[in-house]
Short mmCIF file of C-alpha atoms in Angstrom, two decimals:
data_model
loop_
_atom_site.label_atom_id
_atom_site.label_comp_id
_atom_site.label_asym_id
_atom_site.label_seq_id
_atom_site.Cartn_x
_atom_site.Cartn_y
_atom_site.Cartn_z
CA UNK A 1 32.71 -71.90 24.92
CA UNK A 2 34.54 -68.40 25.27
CA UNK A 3 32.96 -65.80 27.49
CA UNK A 4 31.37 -62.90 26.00
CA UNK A 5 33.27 -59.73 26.13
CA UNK A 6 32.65 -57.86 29.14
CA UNK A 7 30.41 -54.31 28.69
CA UNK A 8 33.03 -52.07 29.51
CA UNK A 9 35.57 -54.00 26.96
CA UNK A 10 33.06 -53.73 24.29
CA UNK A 11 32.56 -49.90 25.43
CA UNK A 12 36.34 -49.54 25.08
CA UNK A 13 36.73 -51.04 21.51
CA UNK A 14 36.92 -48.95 18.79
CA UNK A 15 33.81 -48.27 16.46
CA UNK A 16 33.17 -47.74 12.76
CA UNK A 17 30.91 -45.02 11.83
CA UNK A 18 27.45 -46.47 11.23
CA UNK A 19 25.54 -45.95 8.15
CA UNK A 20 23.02 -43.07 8.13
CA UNK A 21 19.86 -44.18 9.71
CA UNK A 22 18.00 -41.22 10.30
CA UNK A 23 14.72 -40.61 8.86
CA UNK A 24 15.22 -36.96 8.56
CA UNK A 25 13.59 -35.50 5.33
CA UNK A 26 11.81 -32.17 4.35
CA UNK A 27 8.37 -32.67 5.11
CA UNK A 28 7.08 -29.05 3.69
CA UNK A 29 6.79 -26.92 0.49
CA UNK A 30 9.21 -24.35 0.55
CA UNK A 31 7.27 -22.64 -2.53
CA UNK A 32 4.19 -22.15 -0.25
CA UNK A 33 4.56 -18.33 1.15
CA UNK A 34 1.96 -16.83 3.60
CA UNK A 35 1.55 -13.18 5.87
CA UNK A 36 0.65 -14.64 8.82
CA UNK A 37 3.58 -13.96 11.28
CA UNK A 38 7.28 -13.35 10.41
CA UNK A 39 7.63 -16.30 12.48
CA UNK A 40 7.04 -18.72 9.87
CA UNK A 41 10.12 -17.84 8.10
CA UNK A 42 12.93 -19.84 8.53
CA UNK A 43 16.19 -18.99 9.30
CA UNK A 44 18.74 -16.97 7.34
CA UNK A 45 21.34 -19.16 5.54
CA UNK A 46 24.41 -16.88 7.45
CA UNK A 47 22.68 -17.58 10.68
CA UNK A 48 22.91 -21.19 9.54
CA UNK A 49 26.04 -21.41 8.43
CA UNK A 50 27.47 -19.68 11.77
CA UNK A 51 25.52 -22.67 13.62
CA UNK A 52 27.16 -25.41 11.77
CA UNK A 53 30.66 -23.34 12.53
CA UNK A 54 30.28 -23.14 16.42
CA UNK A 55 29.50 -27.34 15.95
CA UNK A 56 31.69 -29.45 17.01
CA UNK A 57 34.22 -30.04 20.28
CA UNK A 58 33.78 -29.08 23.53
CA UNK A 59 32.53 -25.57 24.70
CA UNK A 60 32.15 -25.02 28.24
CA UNK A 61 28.00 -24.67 28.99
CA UNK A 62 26.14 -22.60 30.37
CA UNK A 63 27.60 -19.31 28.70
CA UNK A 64 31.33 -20.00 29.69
CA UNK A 65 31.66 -20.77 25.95
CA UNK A 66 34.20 -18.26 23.61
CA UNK A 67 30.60 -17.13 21.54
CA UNK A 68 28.79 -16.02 24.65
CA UNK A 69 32.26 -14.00 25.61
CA UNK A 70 32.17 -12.58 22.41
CA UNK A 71 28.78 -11.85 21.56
CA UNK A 72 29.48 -9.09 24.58
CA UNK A 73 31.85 -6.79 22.52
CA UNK A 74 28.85 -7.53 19.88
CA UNK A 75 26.04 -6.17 21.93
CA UNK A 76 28.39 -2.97 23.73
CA UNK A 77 28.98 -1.71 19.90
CA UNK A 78 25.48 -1.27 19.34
CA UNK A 79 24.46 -0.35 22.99
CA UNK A 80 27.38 0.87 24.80
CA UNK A 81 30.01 -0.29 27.18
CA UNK A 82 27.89 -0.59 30.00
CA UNK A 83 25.59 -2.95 27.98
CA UNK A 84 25.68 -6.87 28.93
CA UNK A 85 23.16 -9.62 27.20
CA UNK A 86 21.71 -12.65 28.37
CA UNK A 87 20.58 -15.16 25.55
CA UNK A 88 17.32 -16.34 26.09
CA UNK A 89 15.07 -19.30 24.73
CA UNK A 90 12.55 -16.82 23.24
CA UNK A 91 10.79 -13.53 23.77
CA UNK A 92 8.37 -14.41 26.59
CA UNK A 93 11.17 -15.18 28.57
CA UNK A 94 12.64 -12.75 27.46
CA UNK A 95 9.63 -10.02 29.03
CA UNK A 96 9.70 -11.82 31.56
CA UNK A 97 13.42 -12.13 33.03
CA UNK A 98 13.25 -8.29 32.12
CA UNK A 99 10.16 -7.38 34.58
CA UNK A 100 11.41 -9.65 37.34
CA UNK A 101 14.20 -8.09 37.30
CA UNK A 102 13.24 -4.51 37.54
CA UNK A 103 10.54 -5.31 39.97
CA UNK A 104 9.68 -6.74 43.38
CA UNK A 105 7.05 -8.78 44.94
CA UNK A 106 4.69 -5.45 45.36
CA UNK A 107 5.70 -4.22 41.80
CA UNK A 108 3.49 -3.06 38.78
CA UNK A 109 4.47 -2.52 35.41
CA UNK A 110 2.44 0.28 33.42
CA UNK A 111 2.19 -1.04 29.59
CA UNK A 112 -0.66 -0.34 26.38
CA UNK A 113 -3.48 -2.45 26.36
CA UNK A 114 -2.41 -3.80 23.08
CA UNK A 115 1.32 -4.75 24.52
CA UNK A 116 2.84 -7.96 24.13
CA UNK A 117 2.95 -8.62 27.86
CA UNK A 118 -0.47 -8.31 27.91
CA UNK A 119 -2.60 -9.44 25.36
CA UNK A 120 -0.52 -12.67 24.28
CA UNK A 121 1.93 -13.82 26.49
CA UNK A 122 -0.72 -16.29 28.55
CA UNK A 123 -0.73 -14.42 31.72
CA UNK A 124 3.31 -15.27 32.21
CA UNK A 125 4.54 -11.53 33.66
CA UNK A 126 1.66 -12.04 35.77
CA UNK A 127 1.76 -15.71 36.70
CA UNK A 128 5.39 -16.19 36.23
CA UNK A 129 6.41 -13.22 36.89
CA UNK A 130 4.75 -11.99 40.11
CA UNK A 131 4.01 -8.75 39.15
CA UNK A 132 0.71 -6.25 38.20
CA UNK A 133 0.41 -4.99 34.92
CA UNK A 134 -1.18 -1.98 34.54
CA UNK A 135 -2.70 -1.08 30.95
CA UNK A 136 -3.79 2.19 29.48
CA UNK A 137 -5.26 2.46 26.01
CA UNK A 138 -2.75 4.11 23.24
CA UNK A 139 -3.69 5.20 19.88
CA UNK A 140 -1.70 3.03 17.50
CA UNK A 141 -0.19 1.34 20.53
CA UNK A 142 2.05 3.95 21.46
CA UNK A 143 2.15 5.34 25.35
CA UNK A 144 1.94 9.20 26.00
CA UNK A 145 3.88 10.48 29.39
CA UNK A 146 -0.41 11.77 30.02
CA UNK A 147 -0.97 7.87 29.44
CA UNK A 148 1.69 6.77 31.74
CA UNK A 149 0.29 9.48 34.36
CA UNK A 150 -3.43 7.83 34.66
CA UNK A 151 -1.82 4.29 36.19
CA UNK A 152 1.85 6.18 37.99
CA UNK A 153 0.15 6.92 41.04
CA UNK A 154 -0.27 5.64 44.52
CA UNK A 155 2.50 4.45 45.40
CA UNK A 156 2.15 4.95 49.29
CA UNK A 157 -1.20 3.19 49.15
CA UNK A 158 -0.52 -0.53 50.68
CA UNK A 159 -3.93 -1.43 48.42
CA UNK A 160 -2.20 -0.57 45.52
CA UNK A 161 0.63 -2.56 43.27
CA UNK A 162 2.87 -0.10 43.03
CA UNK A 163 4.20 1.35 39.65
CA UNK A 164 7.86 0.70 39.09
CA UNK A 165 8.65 -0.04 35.13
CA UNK A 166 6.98 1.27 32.61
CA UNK A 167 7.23 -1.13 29.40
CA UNK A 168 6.81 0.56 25.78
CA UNK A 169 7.55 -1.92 22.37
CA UNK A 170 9.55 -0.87 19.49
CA UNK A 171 7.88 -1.67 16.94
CA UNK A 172 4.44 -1.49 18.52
CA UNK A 173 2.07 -4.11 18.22
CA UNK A 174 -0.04 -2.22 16.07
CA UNK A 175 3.32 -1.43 13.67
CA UNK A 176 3.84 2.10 14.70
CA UNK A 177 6.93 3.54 15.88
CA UNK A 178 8.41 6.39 18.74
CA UNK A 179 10.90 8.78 17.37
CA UNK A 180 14.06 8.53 19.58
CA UNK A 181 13.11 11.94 21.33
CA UNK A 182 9.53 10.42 22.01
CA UNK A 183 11.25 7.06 24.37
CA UNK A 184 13.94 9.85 25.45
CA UNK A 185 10.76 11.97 26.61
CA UNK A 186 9.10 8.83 27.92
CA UNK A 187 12.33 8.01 30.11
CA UNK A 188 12.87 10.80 31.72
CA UNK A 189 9.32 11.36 32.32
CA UNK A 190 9.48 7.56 34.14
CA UNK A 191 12.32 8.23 35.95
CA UNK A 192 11.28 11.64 37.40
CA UNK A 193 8.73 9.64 38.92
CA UNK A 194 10.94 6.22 40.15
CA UNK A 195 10.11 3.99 37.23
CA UNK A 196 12.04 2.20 35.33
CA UNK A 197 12.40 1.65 31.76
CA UNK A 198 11.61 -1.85 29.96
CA UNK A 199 11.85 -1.61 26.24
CA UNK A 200 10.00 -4.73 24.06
CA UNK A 201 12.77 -4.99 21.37
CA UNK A 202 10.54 -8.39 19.34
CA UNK A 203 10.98 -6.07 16.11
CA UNK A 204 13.89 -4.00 17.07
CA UNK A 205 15.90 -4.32 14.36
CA UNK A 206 13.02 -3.38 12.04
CA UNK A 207 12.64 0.06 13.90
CA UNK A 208 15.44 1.15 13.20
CA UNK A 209 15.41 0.36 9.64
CA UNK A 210 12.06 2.26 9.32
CA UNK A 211 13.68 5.16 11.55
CA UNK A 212 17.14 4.96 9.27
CA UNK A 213 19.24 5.27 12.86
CA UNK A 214 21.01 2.96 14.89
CA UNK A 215 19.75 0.98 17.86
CA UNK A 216 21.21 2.51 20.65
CA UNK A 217 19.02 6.14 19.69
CA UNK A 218 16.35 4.63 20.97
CA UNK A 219 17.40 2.36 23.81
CA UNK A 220 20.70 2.89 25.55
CA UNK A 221 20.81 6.45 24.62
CA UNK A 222 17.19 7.47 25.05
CA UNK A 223 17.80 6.24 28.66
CA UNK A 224 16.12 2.61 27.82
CA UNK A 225 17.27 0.72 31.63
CA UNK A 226 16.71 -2.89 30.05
CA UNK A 227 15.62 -4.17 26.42
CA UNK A 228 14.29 -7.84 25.50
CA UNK A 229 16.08 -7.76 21.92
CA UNK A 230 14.25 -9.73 19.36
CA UNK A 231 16.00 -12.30 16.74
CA UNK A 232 13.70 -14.93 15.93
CA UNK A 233 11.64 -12.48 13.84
CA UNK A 234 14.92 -11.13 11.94
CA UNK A 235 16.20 -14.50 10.90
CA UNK A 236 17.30 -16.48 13.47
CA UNK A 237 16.69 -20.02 14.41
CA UNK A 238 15.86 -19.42 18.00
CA UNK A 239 16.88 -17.15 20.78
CA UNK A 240 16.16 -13.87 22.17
CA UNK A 241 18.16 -12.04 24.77
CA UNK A 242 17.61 -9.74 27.73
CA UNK A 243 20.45 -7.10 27.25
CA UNK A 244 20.89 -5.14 29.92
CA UNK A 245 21.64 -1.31 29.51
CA UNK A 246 21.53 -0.21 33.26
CA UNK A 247 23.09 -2.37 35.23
CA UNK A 248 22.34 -0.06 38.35
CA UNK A 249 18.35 -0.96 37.48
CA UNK A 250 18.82 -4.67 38.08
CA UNK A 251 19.60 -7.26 40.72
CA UNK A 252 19.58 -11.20 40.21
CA UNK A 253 19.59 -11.53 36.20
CA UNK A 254 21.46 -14.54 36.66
CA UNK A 255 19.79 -16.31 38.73
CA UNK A 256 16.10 -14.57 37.43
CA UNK A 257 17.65 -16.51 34.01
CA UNK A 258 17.90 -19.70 35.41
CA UNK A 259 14.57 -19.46 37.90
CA UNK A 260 12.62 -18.64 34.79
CA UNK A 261 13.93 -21.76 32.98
CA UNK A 262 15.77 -19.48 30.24
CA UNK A 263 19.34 -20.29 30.62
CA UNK A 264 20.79 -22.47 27.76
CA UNK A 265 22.93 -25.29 28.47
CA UNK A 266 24.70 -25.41 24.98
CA UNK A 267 24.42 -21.46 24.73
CA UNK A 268 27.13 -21.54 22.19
CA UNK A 269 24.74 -22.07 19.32
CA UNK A 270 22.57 -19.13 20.55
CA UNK A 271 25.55 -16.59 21.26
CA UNK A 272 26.76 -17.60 17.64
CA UNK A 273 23.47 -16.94 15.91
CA UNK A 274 23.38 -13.24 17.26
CA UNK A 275 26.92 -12.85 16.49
CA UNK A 276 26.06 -13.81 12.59
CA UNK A 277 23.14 -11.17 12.96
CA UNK A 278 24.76 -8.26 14.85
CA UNK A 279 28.92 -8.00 14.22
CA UNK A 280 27.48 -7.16 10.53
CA UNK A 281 25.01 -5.49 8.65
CA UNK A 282 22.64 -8.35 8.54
CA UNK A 283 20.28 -7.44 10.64
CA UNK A 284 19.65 -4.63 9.00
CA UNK A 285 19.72 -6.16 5.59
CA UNK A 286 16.81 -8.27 6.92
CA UNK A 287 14.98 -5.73 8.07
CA UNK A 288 14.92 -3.66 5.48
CA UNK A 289 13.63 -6.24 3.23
CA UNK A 290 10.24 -6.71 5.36
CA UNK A 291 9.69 -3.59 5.86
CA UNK A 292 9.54 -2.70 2.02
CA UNK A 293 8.08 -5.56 1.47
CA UNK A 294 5.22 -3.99 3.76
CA UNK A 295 5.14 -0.83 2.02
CA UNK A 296 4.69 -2.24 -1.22
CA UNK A 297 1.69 -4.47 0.31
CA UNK A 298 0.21 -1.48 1.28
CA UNK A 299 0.67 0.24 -1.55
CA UNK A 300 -0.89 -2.87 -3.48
CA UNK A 301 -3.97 -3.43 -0.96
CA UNK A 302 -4.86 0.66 -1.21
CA UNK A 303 -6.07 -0.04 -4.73
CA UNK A 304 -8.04 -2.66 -3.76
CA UNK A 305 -12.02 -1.21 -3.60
CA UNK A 306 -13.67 -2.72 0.11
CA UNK A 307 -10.40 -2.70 1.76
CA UNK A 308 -9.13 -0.26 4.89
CA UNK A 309 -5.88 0.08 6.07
CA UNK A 310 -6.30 0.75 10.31
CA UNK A 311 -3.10 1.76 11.48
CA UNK A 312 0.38 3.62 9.87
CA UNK A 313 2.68 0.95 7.98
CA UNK A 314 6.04 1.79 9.37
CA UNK A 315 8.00 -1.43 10.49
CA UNK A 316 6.94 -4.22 8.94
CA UNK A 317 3.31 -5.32 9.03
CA UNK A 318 -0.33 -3.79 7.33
CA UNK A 319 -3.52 -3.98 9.25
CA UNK A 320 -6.69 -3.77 7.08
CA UNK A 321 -10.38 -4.34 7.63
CA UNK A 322 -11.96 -5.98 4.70
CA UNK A 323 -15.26 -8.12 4.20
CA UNK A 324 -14.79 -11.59 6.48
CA UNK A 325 -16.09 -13.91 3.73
CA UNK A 326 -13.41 -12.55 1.74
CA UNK A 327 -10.96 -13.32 4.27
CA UNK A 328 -11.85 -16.64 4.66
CA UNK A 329 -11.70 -17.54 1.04
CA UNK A 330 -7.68 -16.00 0.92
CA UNK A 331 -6.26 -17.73 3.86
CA UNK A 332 -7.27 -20.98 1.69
CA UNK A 333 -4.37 -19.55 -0.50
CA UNK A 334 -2.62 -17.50 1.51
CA UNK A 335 -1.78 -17.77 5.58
CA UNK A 336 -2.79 -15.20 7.66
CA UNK A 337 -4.67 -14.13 10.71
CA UNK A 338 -7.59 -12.14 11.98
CA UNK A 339 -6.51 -9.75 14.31
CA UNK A 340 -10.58 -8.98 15.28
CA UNK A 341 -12.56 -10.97 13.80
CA UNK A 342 -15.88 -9.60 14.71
CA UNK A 343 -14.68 -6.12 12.78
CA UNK A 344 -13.11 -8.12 10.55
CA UNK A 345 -9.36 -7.04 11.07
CA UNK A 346 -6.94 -8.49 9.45
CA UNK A 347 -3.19 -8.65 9.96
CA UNK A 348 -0.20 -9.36 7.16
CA UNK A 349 2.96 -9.59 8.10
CA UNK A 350 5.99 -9.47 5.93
CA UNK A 351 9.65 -11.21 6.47
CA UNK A 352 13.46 -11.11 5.92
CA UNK A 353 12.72 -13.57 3.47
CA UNK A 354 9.38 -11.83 1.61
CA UNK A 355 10.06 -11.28 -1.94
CA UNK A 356 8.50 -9.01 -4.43
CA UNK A 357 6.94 -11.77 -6.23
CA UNK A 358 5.18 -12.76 -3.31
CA UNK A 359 3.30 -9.49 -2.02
CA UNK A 360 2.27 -9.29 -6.01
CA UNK A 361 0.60 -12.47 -5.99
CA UNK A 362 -1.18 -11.56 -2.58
CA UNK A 363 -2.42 -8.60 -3.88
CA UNK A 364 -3.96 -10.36 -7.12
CA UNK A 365 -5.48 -13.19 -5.10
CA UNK A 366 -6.74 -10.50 -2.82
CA UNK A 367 -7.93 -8.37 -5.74
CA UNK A 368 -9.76 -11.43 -7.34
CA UNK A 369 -11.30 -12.85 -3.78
CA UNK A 370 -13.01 -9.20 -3.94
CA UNK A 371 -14.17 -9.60 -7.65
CA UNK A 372 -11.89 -6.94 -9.37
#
């Protein structure tokens, strides 16, 4: 009997494509539409296409890849030539690679008490991070240089963490937005005192819609030293990046990319994404839709007897208080979340992808929940 071919000779013989095996099927209903977080969109059909178009061959990893070099020139025409990004896995990391690296072991970052950093990102500038945040109550979620000035003290005290960044978000968490002169006032007052700069870019895109200017009044040219710039929320797949603006603010980003467990290995398919969102007008296409898409909800909800909007609907999101029960009964048709439940606060969010149709039906499943 004839020995069996040898592993490596049946590794060298030539294959036929196999038959398609996977099980791969859509498990959802795209009909079904919700408010709860412009998360739950998907992504944006350009952003998919430019996926399937950096597929394929061999890209060096790591970031060495032609989309990565590229997506540079991207980022400098919106922020300037001194800007450089780092694609990220999301916008935690994001935060976080940005405090690291504008802090040290002793350093505090002062931030609102609604912030990101601080109310829902598990403790991870903290814990991952290594630093103190220090959190001052804004009204709609926006810092005052007098707010910055009750934690931006102390810094010879060896009991104290010391203040070095101060970290504002554009949009806020509440949906509220600075004017470009309020961050440029906010800068300069940080950096008369030392600080620097971190700028919470999740909904970026959406502020400047809302503001009708470009990106870089806010950030770069407001004196912004480092941004997290959000994607995820505008239509991409996945991937944030840390772009920095100052590069004499930082030290390590780098190696604080791969220490936080943020660098990509196939970065390609990041770097492309943001190129599909940035070299055009897409991004602001995207944003432009949710944030009408928010007005008219508010517009719709205001006629609603029982129900209060809390905060100013500028970006992209409406905060109302209604009755609980009648909360409860919509997010059985629609998704979305309590933002304080014991007030009964509510948040809606709206997306690239939101349509007309789909804030009308809210509203008349909202008006019917409340018996009008």
């Amino acid at each position: 009997m004839a020995d069996s071919p040898s592993l490596s000779a049946r590794a060298a013989a030539p294959t036929t494509p196999s038959p398609r095996t996977t099980d791969a099927r859509r498990r959802h209903d795209p009909e079904v539409r919700g408010f709860a977080s412009d998360n739950y969109a998907g992504a944006h059909p350009e952003v998919l296409e430019a996926i399937a178009l950096a597929n394929g061959g061999h890209q060096t990893a790591y970031g060495g890849d032609d989309y990565t070099g590229h997506l540079q020139q991207v980022i400098r025409s919106h922020f300037g030539r001194r800007a450089e990004a780092f694609p990220v896995f999301n916008g935690t990391g994001a935060n976080v690679v940005s405090l690291q690296a504008l802090t040290d072991r002793r350093g505090a970052v002062i931030c609102a008490d609604s912030a990101h950093i601080h109310v829902d990102e598990c403790g991870a500038p903290e814990r991952v991070g290594g630093l103190k945040l220090l959190t001052v109550p804004g009204e709609h979620g926006k810092l005052t240089p007098e707010l910055v000035d009750r934690e931006a003290h102390g810094w010879d005290d060896e009991h104290r963490a010391m203040p070095q960044v101060v970290s504002l978000t554009q949009s806020t968490e509440l949906g509220t937005l600075y004017t470009p002169d309020e961050i440029r006032t906010l800068c300069d007052h940080a950096h008369e005192r030392g600080m620097w700069v971190h700028l919470d870019g999740a909904r970026l895109a959406n502020a400047a819609a809302a503001l009708d200017t470009p990106m870089r009044a806010f950030t770069n040219a407001a004196g912004v030293d480092v941004l997290s710039l959000g994607g995820t929320k505008n239509g991409l797949l996945f991937g944030e990046a840390v772009v920095v603006l100052n590069p004499d603010a930082v030290r390590g980003m780098a190696h604080l990319r791969k220490l936080s467990m943020q660098l990509a290995s196939k970065m390609r398919f990041v770097s492309a994404q943001w190129e599909a969102l940035l070299a055009g007008d897409l991004w602001l296409r995207n944003a432009q839709n949710a944030n009408a898409m928010a007005r008219r909800l508010a517009e719709g909800v205001a006629t609603v007897d029982g129900v209060e909007i809390l905060h100013p609907v500028e970006a992209n999101v409406v905060f109302a208080r209604l009755p609980h029960e009648v909360s409860e009964r919509l997010q059985k048709r629609y998704r979305f979340y309590f933002w304080d439940e014991a007030a009964g606060d509510v948040r809606w969010m709206c997306s690239f992808d939101t349509t007309g149709a789909d804030v009308d039906g809210f509203v008349t499943a909202l008006r019917e929940e409340m018996g009008q």
